[in-house]
Structures are given as structure tokens and as C-alpha cells.
Amino acid sequence: MTNITVPKNYGYVLGISLIATPLLAFAHGTITGSKRRAANVPYPNAYATAQEMKANPAAYTFNCAQRAHAQFMEHAPQTMMYMLVAGLQYPNATIALGLGWLVARMLYLYGYIFSDKPQGRGRYLGTGFYFAQAGLWGLVGMTALKIIS
């Protein structure tokens, strides 16, 4: 049987991974839903068409919100798992990278939806999340190496 020792500050890791990240997902969904209503894009259409975007600028904004939300949902599950695993061995680094990831994801959302830059280029404001995510992935690798050695 293997025992797992949980660091004292692991609760912060749990809070970032299992509370703050889902709250940000909820915010994404709420914003996307409001942009969908403003653009009058009916379900089950995932995005507004090019013709709808030409006729209604709100449709373009909805597409940006929808893409930001989808991109978040593509990255959140593994990042949450990275935090949970890496935090067992490196809680302080995981807390810092997890918070950095969340802040960068918020900047990505803001830049994608609320900037006036064409083609959603405002999202580049938050692309630092890739570095935080890579750092978490590296911590998972180091944790795995410690476990198997």
C-alpha cells in the first residue's frame, strides 16, 4: 500500500483547481450566453455564420466569446489535473503557476471578447497561460519521476 502525504498548503491547490477554475468556466459560459442572446444566434448553432457577422456586429462578438469559452474548456481539464498532481510534491510552485494560469485565462477572455482588435487578436493579451500550463506539466513530470524512483 502506498501512502500519500498531502502538504499543509495543498488546500490552496484544491481551491485553485476545483473551485476557481470551475468558477471561471461558469463566467465564460455566462458571458457567452449573453453574447448569444445579443447576437440572436439560435441553438443548436455553435457559431454565427459569416453572413450573420456581416449583418450584425454582435454576432462577431458572440463568435469570439464562443471560441474563448471552447478554448478554455479544451485546456481546463488537464490543467486542473496537472495542479492536483503537481501540488502533492510542489505546492508553492503549483499555487503560483495555477494563479498565473487563471489570471492569463481571464486576460485571454477579456482580450478576445472586449478588445476592438480584428480577428480576435486581443486574445494575445492572455496567451501567457500556455507558459503556466507548460510549467505545471513540467512539475507533473518531476513529480512522476520522484514517485517512480
GROMACS .gro file of C-alpha atoms in nm:
model
  149
    1MET     CA    1   0.000   0.000   0.000
    2THR     CA    2   0.122   0.348  -0.084
    3ASN     CA    3   0.062   0.642   0.144
    4ILE     CA    4   0.029   0.990   0.003
    5THR     CA    5   0.133   1.278   0.225
    6VAL     CA    6  -0.059   1.594   0.149
    7PRO     CA    7   0.134   1.919   0.208
    8LYS     CA    8  -0.009   2.171   0.454
    9ASN     CA    9  -0.088   2.426   0.183
   10TYR     CA   10  -0.246   2.172  -0.055
   11GLY     CA   11  -0.584   2.326   0.025
   12TYR     CA   12  -0.484   2.625  -0.187
   13VAL     CA   13  -0.409   2.391  -0.475
   14LEU     CA   14  -0.753   2.234  -0.432
   15GLY     CA   15  -0.914   2.578  -0.421
   16ILE     CA   16  -0.746   2.695  -0.740
   17SER     CA   17  -0.808   2.371  -0.928
   18LEU     CA   18  -1.152   2.267  -0.805
   19ILE     CA   19  -1.316   2.598  -0.712
   20ALA     CA   20  -1.159   2.891  -0.900
   21THR     CA   21  -1.123   2.710  -1.234
   22PRO     CA   22  -1.488   2.594  -1.246
   23LEU     CA   23  -1.598   2.944  -1.143
   24LEU     CA   24  -1.406   3.085  -1.439
   25ALA     CA   25  -1.572   2.826  -1.663
   26PHE     CA   26  -1.910   2.944  -1.531
   27ALA     CA   27  -1.815   3.306  -1.607
   28HIS     CA   28  -1.716   3.204  -1.960
   29GLY     CA   29  -2.050   3.031  -2.011
   30THR     CA   30  -2.247   3.322  -1.869
   31ILE     CA   31  -2.072   3.576  -2.090
   32THR     CA   32  -2.107   3.353  -2.396
   33GLY     CA   33  -2.479   3.304  -2.327
   34SER     CA   34  -2.536   3.678  -2.300
   35LYS     CA   35  -2.345   3.738  -2.624
   36ARG     CA   36  -2.551   3.462  -2.795
   37ARG     CA   37  -2.876   3.635  -2.693
   38ALA     CA   38  -2.746   3.975  -2.811
   39ALA     CA   39  -2.644   3.825  -3.145
   40ASN     CA   40  -2.970   3.633  -3.180
   41VAL     CA   41  -2.788   3.311  -3.274
   42PRO     CA   42  -3.031   3.024  -3.213
   43TYR     CA   43  -2.944   2.685  -3.069
   44PRO     CA   44  -2.809   2.440  -3.181
   45ASN     CA   45  -2.585   2.665  -3.393
   46ALA     CA   46  -2.245   2.674  -3.226
   47TYR     CA   47  -2.134   2.987  -3.413
   48ALA     CA   48  -2.279   3.270  -3.618
   49THR     CA   49  -2.228   3.240  -3.993
   50ALA     CA   50  -2.015   3.482  -4.194
   51GLN     CA   51  -2.334   3.638  -4.332
   52GLU     CA   52  -2.473   3.688  -3.981
   53MET     CA   53  -2.148   3.854  -3.872
   54LYS     CA   54  -2.161   4.095  -4.167
   55ALA     CA   55  -2.519   4.190  -4.086
   56ASN     CA   56  -2.479   4.205  -3.708
   57PRO     CA   57  -2.157   4.305  -3.528
   58ALA     CA   58  -2.287   4.134  -3.213
   59ALA     CA   59  -2.261   3.803  -3.399
   60TYR     CA   60  -1.886   3.853  -3.436
   61THR     CA   61  -1.855   3.925  -3.065
   62PHE     CA   62  -2.055   3.611  -2.991
   63ASN     CA   63  -1.820   3.405  -3.208
   64CYS     CA   64  -1.522   3.543  -3.016
   65ALA     CA   65  -1.688   3.462  -2.683
   66GLN     CA   66  -1.783   3.114  -2.801
   67ARG     CA   67  -1.430   3.043  -2.920
   68ALA     CA   68  -1.275   3.176  -2.598
   69HIS     CA   69  -1.509   2.953  -2.398
   70ALA     CA   70  -1.442   2.647  -2.614
   71GLN     CA   71  -1.067   2.704  -2.596
   72PHE     CA   72  -1.090   2.733  -2.218
   73MET     CA   73  -1.285   2.407  -2.198
   74GLU     CA   74  -1.024   2.238  -2.418
   75HIS     CA   75  -0.747   2.329  -2.171
   76ALA     CA   76  -0.914   2.328  -1.829
   77PRO     CA   77  -0.946   1.951  -1.758
   78GLN     CA   78  -0.581   1.861  -1.800
   79THR     CA   79  -0.466   2.180  -1.628
   80MET     CA   80  -0.684   2.100  -1.327
   81MET     CA   81  -0.533   1.751  -1.316
   82TYR     CA   82  -0.181   1.892  -1.351
   83MET     CA   83  -0.246   2.112  -1.048
   84LEU     CA   84  -0.383   1.828  -0.839
   85VAL     CA   85  -0.086   1.602  -0.912
   86ALA     CA   86   0.194   1.860  -0.910
   87GLY     CA   87   0.062   2.018  -0.592
   88LEU     CA   88   0.135   1.700  -0.399
   89GLN     CA   89   0.509   1.749  -0.445
   90TYR     CA   90   0.545   2.117  -0.537
   91PRO     CA   91   0.253   2.303  -0.377
   92ASN     CA   92   0.405   2.653  -0.379
   93ALA     CA   93   0.509   2.637  -0.743
   94THR     CA   94   0.171   2.487  -0.832
   95ILE     CA   95  -0.013   2.765  -0.649
   96ALA     CA   96   0.190   3.031  -0.831
   97LEU     CA   97   0.152   2.869  -1.173
   98GLY     CA   98  -0.216   2.793  -1.113
   99LEU     CA   99  -0.290   3.153  -1.020
  100GLY     CA  100  -0.085   3.271  -1.318
  101TRP     CA  101  -0.284   3.039  -1.543
  102LEU     CA  102  -0.615   3.174  -1.409
  103VAL     CA  103  -0.512   3.539  -1.450
  104ALA     CA  104  -0.385   3.473  -1.803
  105ARG     CA  105  -0.711   3.292  -1.888
  106MET     CA  106  -0.907   3.595  -1.767
  107LEU     CA  107  -0.692   3.824  -1.982
  108TYR     CA  108  -0.742   3.589  -2.278
  109LEU     CA  109  -1.119   3.603  -2.230
  110TYR     CA  110  -1.121   3.979  -2.190
  111GLY     CA  111  -0.895   4.041  -2.486
  112TYR     CA  112  -1.082   3.804  -2.715
  113ILE     CA  113  -1.427   3.942  -2.639
  114PHE     CA  114  -1.388   4.303  -2.539
  115SER     CA  115  -1.097   4.434  -2.746
  116ASP     CA  116  -1.151   4.600  -3.079
  117LYS     CA  117  -0.866   4.413  -3.244
  118PRO     CA  118  -0.958   4.232  -3.565
  119GLN     CA  119  -0.975   3.853  -3.585
  120GLY     CA  120  -0.986   3.824  -3.206
  121ARG     CA  121  -0.623   3.929  -3.175
  122GLY     CA  122  -0.696   4.080  -2.835
  123ARG     CA  123  -0.669   3.727  -2.702
  124TYR     CA  124  -0.291   3.752  -2.733
  125LEU     CA  125  -0.307   3.957  -2.413
  126GLY     CA  126  -0.357   3.632  -2.221
  127THR     CA  127  -0.153   3.378  -2.411
  128GLY     CA  128   0.084   3.354  -2.117
  129PHE     CA  129  -0.146   3.078  -1.992
  130TYR     CA  130   0.044   2.845  -2.226
  131PHE     CA  131   0.363   2.903  -2.025
  132ALA     CA  132   0.189   2.845  -1.692
  133GLN     CA  133   0.031   2.530  -1.830
  134ALA     CA  134   0.367   2.407  -1.959
  135GLY     CA  135   0.521   2.478  -1.619
  136LEU     CA  136   0.251   2.273  -1.449
  137TRP     CA  137   0.308   1.991  -1.697
  138GLY     CA  138   0.679   2.001  -1.615
  139LEU     CA  139   0.602   1.979  -1.242
  140VAL     CA  140   0.383   1.674  -1.309
  141GLY     CA  141   0.675   1.513  -1.489
  142MET     CA  142   0.910   1.585  -1.199
  143THR     CA  143   0.651   1.451  -0.954
  144ALA     CA  144   0.615   1.132  -1.159
  145LEU     CA  145   0.992   1.084  -1.166
  146LYS     CA  146   1.006   1.120  -0.787
  147ILE     CA  147   0.730   0.863  -0.745
  148ILE     CA  148   0.888   0.600  -0.969
  149SER     CA  149   1.242   0.644  -0.835
   0.00000   0.00000   0.00000
